[in-house]
Amino acid sequence: MIAFTLLACSKEVNEVGLLPYLPAKLDETGGNWKTFVLSSGSEVAVDVPRLVSDAVYLKEIDSLKTVVIPSLTGDQRAAVLYWGAGAVLRWNEIGRELAARYNLPPAANSAGVYPVPNSADPLADPKFPFANPPYTARALAYLSVAQYDALVSTWKYKFLYNRQAPYQVDATIKPLLPTSNLPAYPSTDAVVAQASYTILLAMFPGEGPFLASKLAEAKNAPIWAGVCVGSDVNAGAKLGAAVAAKVMARAKTDGMGSANNQALTAAMISNSKALGLPNPWISQEIPMRPPMLPNYGAVKTWNFDRSTLELIRPEKPYLEGSAEFNADLEELKSIQANQTRTQAAIANYWADGPGSFTPPGHWHRYAAQAGVEAKLSELRMARMFAYVGTALMDAGIGCWDTKYYYYSPRPQQFGLKTSVGLPNFPSYTSGHSTFSYAASTVLSSLFPERTKTFEGYAQEASDSRVYGLIHFRVDCTMGGKHGKVIGAFAVQRAVADGAN
Amino acid sequence: MFCLLGFVELKAQMPHDAIYMNKNLACGALVYGNNYWTNYWENSLKRDNPNIGRLTTQSVTAMIAYGIKRDLNVIAMIPFVKTEASQGNLLGQQGVQDLSVFLKAKTKSYHGLTAHGVLGFSIPVSNYVPDFMPMSIGLGAKTLLARGIISYNVTKNIYLSSSIAYQARSFVKADRDAYLSGSKLYNTDQVPVPDAFDAAFRVGYLKKDNQLELFAEHFSCTKGDDILRNNMPFLTNDMTMTSVGMYGKYQPKSFGVNARVAYVVDGQNVGQSTTLSVGLLYQFKVK
């Protein structure tokens, strides 16, 4: 019975904990880095703060010392440690969690029709959004861009006004987090929290109460930690909201609203046939499900323009009946007959299907790990996510454009099964391959010593779709090449932004 | 003893009954099982799924029960399992599943009442994929089981029995490295399979080695989450099911046969399955 008790008591899931750290660099000149949506870090004005000798400010310090810090609860201390690991990081995690919670394809109703999620009634069945890979790539891209632009602006004003942190003003204040010489006004945590809240609420409109509670805690945490006073936080929240509103203005006009335009598919199928594909893609679901976001390829890209998108579109896939096509088909048949456990494990590891944070989420997680290990400043962490995030969204757009341009059939139209579940959209090129190589290209440029690791992950993610029997080899090799090119545009932008 | 959408319950003759092999007597069995469902409970919503159609799980189980003493038996079993969906494109899985070993002991009868205790464990013996449900052949968890049984002889040949069991189930290493449980995302491949209870009530007729029994069984997890709308089941699900069935055994000499049928009448996060099994039995003396 002792063994029973032991087993029963150890059912708490242990995740690798993330702890607050002192950044390797403060990135003092970050306020001059090039932004994505803002014209510059000074586009949004921030009020001049009161001096640290001002009576109103000193009252805030006094309240921190005599009221806030002496009465901290255990929960508040835990919140300080949680948010202290990194505001950018934590909101990125929250974004990934929401993506996983909303990544569920609608069920068919009794009439055999798949209802379209309704943003005005997000918690009804089917919930809005269906956070599939393109949706999640976009949500995380806007989240990351808003965080980055807001933090460039934050750095601008931090070093312009140079208002010190409470523990520098009053040495009797013992902060709960590692300290640095980073000026406190406006508060980094509050800027990131308010910007992230605004974007995530727009992307996941049914999550108002959940996000509001995270926002409130994130804004209080730096005060509880003794690293900010209320006026630092208020200025940060105001800045974060203003920047996020500008970023959302881009989101509202980027074409996502017509990404699910199903009326376009008839012309796409005709185009496919005209290109020489005798049997274009057709849904393998029962009842047949309309394809996922057929017009996502028309959404506005970040790091290159529309004519470039068409220029870099992968060439035609192997045509049914050709020797190359037959070789790819034979490879799949042979894997189906003799799939090894290692192949199954790779296919499952990267499946990132329904109920998961999708491949873009998986790559944001790799980025997060690398950023933490490199002890990036909040600003540089946001910069990393912005380039990885926009590259992933661009990869989604480029890949979806390709998929619906060729409208090519899945292996299941040739009798194959799948060990991971079949995505409901055309085959060529592989989304996993495009996403993964785009992200690995950006991450390799930011962390050159890890190039081999990231490229290894990308190749494995790409192979996983062959092992899972849902892509032909050519879908993956061409998707990977396309992803590399797309990632390189993000890198090109990054090298010129003033951060290096 | 197993709890999975469409899982075969390998219960023919077994660690849950009140029957013992005499000392040094062994009974080997080879049992074929066929479990199938078309409808399942997605959380509490009963539905079908045309992209699965009928999910069939076939199994062949090798089993042995041995009398260490007339009131202490050891039972071991190992199944080969194969799954298949009649529609859609999910690839069937197959392989050797989990080895289970049980010790079963009883007290002396007191006015027709006997108490029994069963202790057992199971452990996966092949590296099958646990997180491709409902096609996976098992949950991949190690389990420890403790069961108490009270049996009562109404007459010489009619018996009643009632049992309750607790199963502690281990973490499973999933192939994926992140999963959603409830509304929380866990960034790890370590998945806790919830512990479970089962309880049963049986009434039967037993004469020598021949037996006919009716039973009702209930299985539920101590915690866990529910299948999300239109999602696949997962290892963390709180599975519940109530089933009824019939078991019979005919063993004129060393060779015998048994058969079992069970039907899930109600459940949550499980398939509404029917299980049929037939076994070939062979009794022999050891030493």
mmCIF file of C-alpha atoms in Angstrom, chain B:
data_model
loop_
_atom_site.group_PDB
_atom_site.id
_atom_site.type_symbol
_atom_site.label_atom_id
_atom_site.label_comp_id
_atom_site.label_asym_id
_atom_site.label_seq_id
_atom_site.Cartn_x
_atom_site.Cartn_y
_atom_site.Cartn_z
ATOM 1 C CA MET B 1 -9.174 -3.083 -15.611
ATOM 2 C CA PHE B 2 -8.568 -1.035 -18.669
ATOM 3 C CA CYS B 3 -10.366 2.065 -19.516
ATOM 4 C CA LEU B 4 -10.073 3.407 -22.957
ATOM 5 C CA LEU B 5 -12.429 4.292 -25.711
ATOM 6 C CA GLY B 6 -13.151 0.951 -27.195
ATOM 7 C CA PHE B 7 -10.902 -1.028 -25.002
ATOM 8 C CA VAL B 8 -11.081 -4.738 -24.576
ATOM 9 C CA GLU B 9 -11.834 -5.715 -21.063
ATOM 10 C CA LEU B 10 -9.856 -8.823 -20.497
ATOM 11 C CA LYS B 11 -11.888 -10.223 -17.728
ATOM 12 C CA ALA B 12 -12.776 -13.713 -18.692
ATOM 13 C CA GLN B 13 -12.077 -15.877 -15.614
ATOM 14 C CA MET B 14 -10.286 -13.806 -13.622
ATOM 15 C CA PRO B 15 -8.720 -11.652 -11.056
ATOM 16 C CA HIS B 16 -12.131 -10.372 -10.110
ATOM 17 C CA ASP B 17 -14.017 -13.593 -9.563
ATOM 18 C CA ALA B 18 -14.355 -15.829 -6.571
ATOM 19 C CA ILE B 19 -13.066 -18.960 -8.211
ATOM 20 C CA TYR B 20 -9.758 -20.577 -7.368
ATOM 21 C CA MET B 21 -7.516 -23.181 -8.875
ATOM 22 C CA ASN B 22 -6.634 -25.926 -6.459
ATOM 23 C CA LYS B 23 -3.062 -26.262 -5.311
ATOM 24 C CA ASN B 24 -0.687 -27.121 -8.146
ATOM 25 C CA LEU B 25 -3.480 -26.941 -10.660
ATOM 26 C CA ALA B 26 -3.062 -24.531 -13.529
ATOM 27 C CA CYS B 27 -5.424 -23.236 -16.160
ATOM 28 C CA GLY B 28 -4.095 -21.781 -19.364
ATOM 29 C CA ALA B 29 -6.358 -19.836 -21.668
ATOM 30 C CA LEU B 30 -6.268 -18.289 -25.063
ATOM 31 C CA VAL B 31 -9.012 -15.710 -25.402
ATOM 32 C CA TYR B 32 -10.147 -13.877 -28.510
ATOM 33 C CA GLY B 33 -11.864 -10.567 -27.825
ATOM 34 C CA ASN B 34 -13.794 -8.275 -30.100
ATOM 35 C CA ASN B 35 -14.838 -4.860 -28.850
ATOM 36 C CA TYR B 36 -16.598 -2.337 -31.017
ATOM 37 C CA TRP B 37 -18.434 0.925 -30.813
ATOM 38 C CA THR B 38 -20.049 3.373 -33.185
ATOM 39 C CA ASN B 39 -21.330 5.901 -30.672
ATOM 40 C CA TYR B 40 -19.287 7.474 -27.952
ATOM 41 C CA TRP B 41 -19.602 10.135 -25.303
ATOM 42 C CA GLU B 42 -17.668 13.294 -26.106
ATOM 43 C CA ASN B 43 -17.708 14.587 -22.531
ATOM 44 C CA SER B 44 -21.407 13.859 -21.871
ATOM 45 C CA LEU B 45 -22.565 14.402 -25.451
ATOM 46 C CA LYS B 46 -23.459 11.129 -27.092
ATOM 47 C CA ARG B 47 -22.488 11.173 -30.738
ATOM 48 C CA ASP B 48 -21.176 9.188 -33.645
ATOM 49 C CA ASN B 49 -18.255 10.105 -35.859
ATOM 50 C CA PRO B 50 -18.454 9.349 -39.572
ATOM 51 C CA ASN B 51 -14.689 9.830 -39.798
ATOM 52 C CA ILE B 52 -14.240 6.787 -37.575
ATOM 53 C CA GLY B 53 -17.380 4.796 -38.333
ATOM 54 C CA ARG B 54 -17.167 1.686 -36.194
ATOM 55 C CA LEU B 55 -14.027 1.357 -34.144
ATOM 56 C CA THR B 56 -13.114 -2.286 -33.609
ATOM 57 C CA THR B 57 -10.504 -3.528 -31.197
ATOM 58 C CA GLN B 58 -9.582 -7.166 -31.542
ATOM 59 C CA SER B 59 -7.357 -8.986 -29.133
ATOM 60 C CA VAL B 60 -5.841 -12.345 -28.440
ATOM 61 C CA THR B 61 -4.849 -12.859 -24.837
ATOM 62 C CA ALA B 62 -2.674 -15.569 -23.416
ATOM 63 C CA MET B 63 -3.432 -16.168 -19.793
ATOM 64 C CA ILE B 64 -2.527 -18.510 -16.978
ATOM 65 C CA ALA B 65 -3.968 -19.033 -13.514
ATOM 66 C CA TYR B 66 -2.146 -21.209 -11.046
ATOM 67 C CA GLY B 67 -3.012 -22.481 -7.580
ATOM 68 C CA ILE B 68 -0.122 -21.797 -5.237
ATOM 69 C CA LYS B 69 -2.483 -22.976 -2.509
ATOM 70 C CA ARG B 70 -6.169 -23.678 -2.707
ATOM 71 C CA ASP B 71 -6.831 -20.212 -1.305
ATOM 72 C CA LEU B 72 -3.984 -18.378 -3.020
ATOM 73 C CA ASN B 73 -3.793 -18.078 -6.811
ATOM 74 C CA VAL B 74 -1.568 -16.230 -9.193
ATOM 75 C CA ILE B 75 -2.883 -15.051 -12.535
ATOM 76 C CA ALA B 76 -0.904 -13.583 -15.428
ATOM 77 C CA MET B 77 -2.040 -12.396 -18.822
ATOM 78 C CA ILE B 78 -0.698 -10.704 -21.891
ATOM 79 C CA PRO B 79 -2.749 -9.511 -24.872
ATOM 80 C CA PHE B 80 -1.995 -8.757 -28.472
ATOM 81 C CA VAL B 81 -4.280 -5.916 -29.580
ATOM 82 C CA LYS B 82 -5.274 -4.556 -32.976
ATOM 83 C CA THR B 83 -7.461 -1.517 -33.685
ATOM 84 C CA GLU B 84 -9.246 -0.518 -36.847
ATOM 85 C CA ALA B 85 -11.698 2.192 -37.885
ATOM 86 C CA SER B 86 -14.266 1.305 -40.538
ATOM 87 C CA GLN B 87 -14.390 4.806 -42.038
ATOM 88 C CA GLY B 88 -12.098 7.788 -42.365
ATOM 89 C CA ASN B 89 -8.359 7.597 -42.729
ATOM 90 C CA LEU B 90 -6.929 6.948 -39.262
ATOM 91 C CA LEU B 91 -4.292 4.240 -39.393
ATOM 92 C CA GLY B 92 -4.998 1.195 -37.227
ATOM 93 C CA GLN B 93 -2.485 0.246 -34.568
ATOM 94 C CA GLN B 94 -1.426 -3.161 -33.324
ATOM 95 C CA GLY B 95 0.997 -4.757 -30.937
ATOM 96 C CA VAL B 96 1.581 -6.587 -27.701
ATOM 97 C CA GLN B 97 0.071 -4.485 -24.957
ATOM 98 C CA ASP B 98 0.474 -4.781 -21.176
ATOM 99 C CA LEU B 99 1.502 -7.706 -18.993
ATOM 100 C CA SER B 100 -0.686 -8.067 -15.904
ATOM 101 C CA VAL B 101 0.032 -10.215 -12.863
ATOM 102 C CA PHE B 102 -2.339 -10.701 -9.938
ATOM 103 C CA LEU B 103 -2.299 -12.516 -6.637
ATOM 104 C CA LYS B 104 -5.683 -13.530 -5.302
ATOM 105 C CA ALA B 105 -6.390 -14.876 -1.843
ATOM 106 C CA LYS B 106 -9.476 -15.658 0.196
ATOM 107 C CA THR B 107 -10.551 -16.198 3.756
ATOM 108 C CA LYS B 108 -12.371 -19.261 5.040
ATOM 109 C CA SER B 109 -16.080 -19.291 4.381
ATOM 110 C CA TYR B 110 -18.227 -18.088 7.241
ATOM 111 C CA HIS B 111 -21.937 -18.879 6.937
ATOM 112 C CA GLY B 112 -21.460 -18.870 3.161
ATOM 113 C CA LEU B 113 -19.613 -15.535 3.166
ATOM 114 C CA THR B 114 -16.057 -15.333 1.895
ATOM 115 C CA ALA B 115 -13.779 -12.335 1.630
ATOM 116 C CA HIS B 116 -11.133 -12.117 -1.070
ATOM 117 C CA GLY B 117 -8.261 -9.787 -1.746
ATOM 118 C CA VAL B 118 -6.498 -9.187 -5.051
ATOM 119 C CA LEU B 119 -3.245 -7.334 -5.591
ATOM 120 C CA GLY B 120 -1.874 -6.827 -9.060
ATOM 121 C CA PHE B 121 0.089 -4.734 -11.443
ATOM 122 C CA SER B 122 0.312 -4.171 -15.152
ATOM 123 C CA ILE B 123 3.136 -2.835 -17.235
ATOM 124 C CA PRO B 124 3.413 -2.121 -20.970
ATOM 125 C CA VAL B 125 5.633 -4.687 -22.647
ATOM 126 C CA SER B 126 5.980 -2.957 -25.993
ATOM 127 C CA ASN B 127 6.648 0.641 -26.914
ATOM 128 C CA TYR B 128 3.228 1.306 -28.437
ATOM 129 C CA VAL B 129 1.965 4.847 -29.097
ATOM 130 C CA PRO B 130 -0.197 5.878 -26.130
ATOM 131 C CA ASP B 131 -1.407 9.269 -27.373
ATOM 132 C CA PHE B 132 -3.063 8.451 -30.672
ATOM 133 C CA MET B 133 -6.443 7.762 -29.183
ATOM 134 C CA PRO B 134 -8.822 6.209 -30.006
ATOM 135 C CA MET B 135 -6.541 4.160 -32.278
ATOM 136 C CA SER B 136 -3.880 3.480 -29.608
ATOM 137 C CA ILE B 137 -3.817 -0.091 -28.330
ATOM 138 C CA GLY B 138 -3.456 0.961 -24.688
ATOM 139 C CA LEU B 139 -2.846 3.852 -22.347
ATOM 140 C CA GLY B 140 0.808 3.076 -21.748
ATOM 141 C CA ALA B 141 0.512 3.498 -17.984
ATOM 142 C CA LYS B 142 1.893 1.225 -15.329
ATOM 143 C CA THR B 143 -0.845 0.322 -12.892
ATOM 144 C CA LEU B 144 -1.148 -1.087 -9.411
ATOM 145 C CA LEU B 145 -4.457 -2.575 -8.429
ATOM 146 C CA ALA B 146 -6.021 -3.591 -5.126
ATOM 147 C CA ARG B 147 -9.413 -5.257 -5.072
ATOM 148 C CA GLY B 148 -11.663 -6.493 -2.314
ATOM 149 C CA ILE B 149 -14.396 -9.031 -3.035
ATOM 150 C CA ILE B 150 -17.150 -10.405 -0.861
ATOM 151 C CA SER B 151 -18.872 -13.524 -2.129
ATOM 152 C CA TYR B 152 -21.872 -15.276 -0.705
ATOM 153 C CA ASN B 153 -23.225 -18.715 -1.485
ATOM 154 C CA VAL B 154 -26.991 -18.407 -1.545
ATOM 155 C CA THR B 155 -27.312 -22.116 -2.184
ATOM 156 C CA LYS B 156 -24.752 -24.728 -3.017
ATOM 157 C CA ASN B 157 -24.686 -23.527 -6.640
ATOM 158 C CA ILE B 158 -25.967 -19.973 -6.607
ATOM 159 C CA TYR B 159 -23.620 -17.202 -5.625
ATOM 160 C CA LEU B 160 -23.594 -13.455 -5.276
ATOM 161 C CA SER B 161 -20.481 -11.371 -5.244
ATOM 162 C CA SER B 162 -19.587 -7.778 -4.970
ATOM 163 C CA SER B 163 -16.223 -6.130 -5.491
ATOM 164 C CA ILE B 164 -14.515 -2.802 -5.396
ATOM 165 C CA ALA B 165 -11.047 -1.934 -6.665
ATOM 166 C CA TYR B 166 -8.676 0.972 -6.771
ATOM 167 C CA GLN B 167 -6.114 1.360 -9.514
ATOM 168 C CA ALA B 168 -3.183 3.678 -9.181
ATOM 169 C CA ARG B 169 -1.937 4.638 -12.639
ATOM 170 C CA SER B 170 1.389 6.161 -13.512
ATOM 171 C CA PHE B 171 2.515 9.025 -15.665
ATOM 172 C CA VAL B 172 2.926 8.180 -19.312
ATOM 173 C CA LYS B 173 5.604 9.588 -21.573
ATOM 174 C CA ALA B 174 3.685 10.876 -24.569
ATOM 175 C CA ASP B 175 5.229 11.351 -27.989
ATOM 176 C CA ARG B 176 4.151 15.012 -27.937
ATOM 177 C CA ASP B 177 5.924 17.460 -25.643
ATOM 178 C CA ALA B 178 2.965 19.658 -24.734
ATOM 179 C CA TYR B 179 -0.691 18.926 -24.092
ATOM 180 C CA LEU B 180 -3.822 20.618 -22.962
ATOM 181 C CA SER B 181 -5.526 19.290 -19.849
ATOM 182 C CA GLY B 182 -8.707 21.078 -18.949
ATOM 183 C CA SER B 183 -7.918 24.659 -19.922
ATOM 184 C CA LYS B 184 -4.245 24.513 -18.956
ATOM 185 C CA LEU B 185 -1.403 23.877 -21.358
ATOM 186 C CA TYR B 186 1.353 21.692 -19.932
ATOM 187 C CA ASN B 187 4.750 22.052 -21.584
ATOM 188 C CA THR B 188 5.984 18.555 -20.883
ATOM 189 C CA ASP B 189 5.681 15.067 -22.311
ATOM 190 C CA GLN B 190 4.838 13.586 -18.898
ATOM 191 C CA VAL B 191 1.104 12.929 -18.786
ATOM 192 C CA PRO B 192 -0.665 11.786 -15.606
ATOM 193 C CA VAL B 193 -3.239 9.105 -16.310
ATOM 194 C CA PRO B 194 -5.891 9.537 -13.603
ATOM 195 C CA ASP B 195 -6.342 6.847 -10.973
ATOM 196 C CA ALA B 196 -9.556 4.896 -11.121
ATOM 197 C CA PHE B 197 -12.108 2.894 -9.179
ATOM 198 C CA ASP B 198 -14.221 0.043 -10.333
ATOM 199 C CA ALA B 199 -17.020 -1.771 -8.655
ATOM 200 C CA ALA B 200 -19.099 -4.774 -9.668
ATOM 201 C CA PHE B 201 -22.019 -6.890 -8.651
ATOM 202 C CA ARG B 202 -22.418 -10.465 -9.847
ATOM 203 C CA VAL B 203 -24.908 -13.243 -9.547
ATOM 204 C CA GLY B 204 -24.249 -16.665 -10.910
ATOM 205 C CA TYR B 205 -24.634 -20.374 -11.012
ATOM 206 C CA LEU B 206 -21.613 -22.548 -10.452
ATOM 207 C CA LYS B 207 -21.437 -26.308 -10.560
ATOM 208 C CA LYS B 208 -18.020 -27.935 -10.567
ATOM 209 C CA ASP B 209 -16.182 -25.997 -13.257
ATOM 210 C CA ASN B 210 -19.258 -24.891 -15.161
ATOM 211 C CA GLN B 211 -20.535 -21.438 -14.617
ATOM 212 C CA LEU B 212 -23.063 -18.892 -15.793
ATOM 213 C CA GLU B 213 -23.002 -15.369 -14.454
ATOM 214 C CA LEU B 214 -24.743 -12.033 -14.898
ATOM 215 C CA PHE B 215 -22.889 -8.888 -13.907
ATOM 216 C CA ALA B 216 -23.018 -5.134 -13.706
ATOM 217 C CA GLU B 217 -19.804 -3.146 -13.537
ATOM 218 C CA HIS B 218 -18.959 0.467 -13.040
ATOM 219 C CA PHE B 219 -15.672 2.153 -13.803
ATOM 220 C CA SER B 220 -14.736 5.734 -13.083
ATOM 221 C CA CYS B 221 -11.616 7.828 -12.775
ATOM 222 C CA THR B 222 -10.887 9.769 -9.600
ATOM 223 C CA LYS B 223 -10.340 12.929 -11.632
ATOM 224 C CA GLY B 224 -9.413 14.006 -15.124
ATOM 225 C CA ASP B 225 -10.686 16.263 -17.860
ATOM 226 C CA ASP B 226 -13.367 15.891 -20.507
ATOM 227 C CA ILE B 227 -12.998 15.482 -24.241
ATOM 228 C CA LEU B 228 -13.253 18.955 -25.751
ATOM 229 C CA ARG B 229 -15.880 19.679 -28.372
ATOM 230 C CA ASN B 230 -15.105 17.697 -31.504
ATOM 231 C CA ASN B 231 -11.638 16.788 -30.231
ATOM 232 C CA MET B 232 -10.039 13.380 -29.892
ATOM 233 C CA PRO B 233 -9.876 11.653 -26.507
ATOM 234 C CA PHE B 234 -6.678 11.934 -24.471
ATOM 235 C CA LEU B 235 -4.868 10.129 -21.670
ATOM 236 C CA THR B 236 -5.979 12.648 -19.049
ATOM 237 C CA ASN B 237 -9.703 12.112 -19.668
ATOM 238 C CA ASP B 238 -12.029 11.302 -16.801
ATOM 239 C CA MET B 239 -13.539 8.145 -18.264
ATOM 240 C CA THR B 240 -16.648 6.668 -16.754
ATOM 241 C CA MET B 241 -18.682 3.689 -17.801
ATOM 242 C CA THR B 242 -21.336 1.363 -16.542
ATOM 243 C CA SER B 243 -21.716 -1.964 -18.254
ATOM 244 C CA VAL B 244 -23.801 -5.071 -17.952
ATOM 245 C CA GLY B 245 -23.045 -8.510 -19.265
ATOM 246 C CA MET B 246 -22.993 -12.244 -19.044
ATOM 247 C CA TYR B 247 -20.227 -14.761 -18.619
ATOM 248 C CA GLY B 248 -20.261 -18.502 -19.073
ATOM 249 C CA LYS B 249 -17.793 -21.321 -18.762
ATOM 250 C CA TYR B 250 -18.105 -24.953 -19.739
ATOM 251 C CA GLN B 251 -15.300 -27.232 -18.714
ATOM 252 C CA PRO B 252 -16.220 -30.898 -18.855
ATOM 253 C CA LYS B 253 -12.596 -32.095 -18.573
ATOM 254 C CA SER B 254 -9.172 -30.569 -19.016
ATOM 255 C CA PHE B 255 -10.349 -28.687 -22.037
ATOM 256 C CA GLY B 256 -13.017 -26.080 -21.693
ATOM 257 C CA VAL B 257 -14.413 -22.973 -23.257
ATOM 258 C CA ASN B 258 -15.651 -19.681 -21.939
ATOM 259 C CA ALA B 259 -17.522 -16.773 -23.423
ATOM 260 C CA ARG B 260 -18.333 -13.290 -22.278
ATOM 261 C CA VAL B 261 -20.461 -10.465 -23.533
ATOM 262 C CA ALA B 262 -20.601 -6.978 -22.080
ATOM 263 C CA TYR B 263 -22.343 -3.798 -23.161
ATOM 264 C CA VAL B 264 -21.742 -0.260 -21.958
ATOM 265 C CA VAL B 265 -25.086 1.245 -21.006
ATOM 266 C CA ASP B 266 -23.848 4.645 -19.887
ATOM 267 C CA GLY B 267 -20.594 6.537 -19.827
ATOM 268 C CA GLN B 268 -18.594 9.670 -20.279
ATOM 269 C CA ASN B 269 -15.496 10.151 -22.436
ATOM 270 C CA VAL B 270 -15.708 6.529 -23.613
ATOM 271 C CA GLY B 271 -17.157 4.543 -26.468
ATOM 272 C CA GLN B 272 -20.479 2.787 -26.030
ATOM 273 C CA SER B 273 -18.899 -0.520 -26.697
ATOM 274 C CA THR B 274 -19.988 -4.082 -26.981
ATOM 275 C CA THR B 275 -17.394 -6.671 -26.073
ATOM 276 C CA LEU B 276 -17.551 -10.277 -27.098
ATOM 277 C CA SER B 277 -14.942 -12.803 -26.142
ATOM 278 C CA VAL B 278 -14.471 -16.519 -26.424
ATOM 279 C CA GLY B 279 -11.689 -18.520 -24.865
ATOM 280 C CA LEU B 280 -10.197 -21.939 -25.001
ATOM 281 C CA LEU B 281 -9.211 -23.261 -21.575
ATOM 282 C CA TYR B 282 -6.875 -26.052 -20.609
ATOM 283 C CA GLN B 283 -6.475 -27.272 -17.059
ATOM 284 C CA PHE B 284 -3.428 -29.236 -16.053
ATOM 285 C CA LYS B 285 -1.570 -30.421 -13.002
ATOM 286 C CA VAL B 286 1.844 -28.988 -12.292
ATOM 287 C CA LYS B 287 4.278 -31.450 -10.602
#
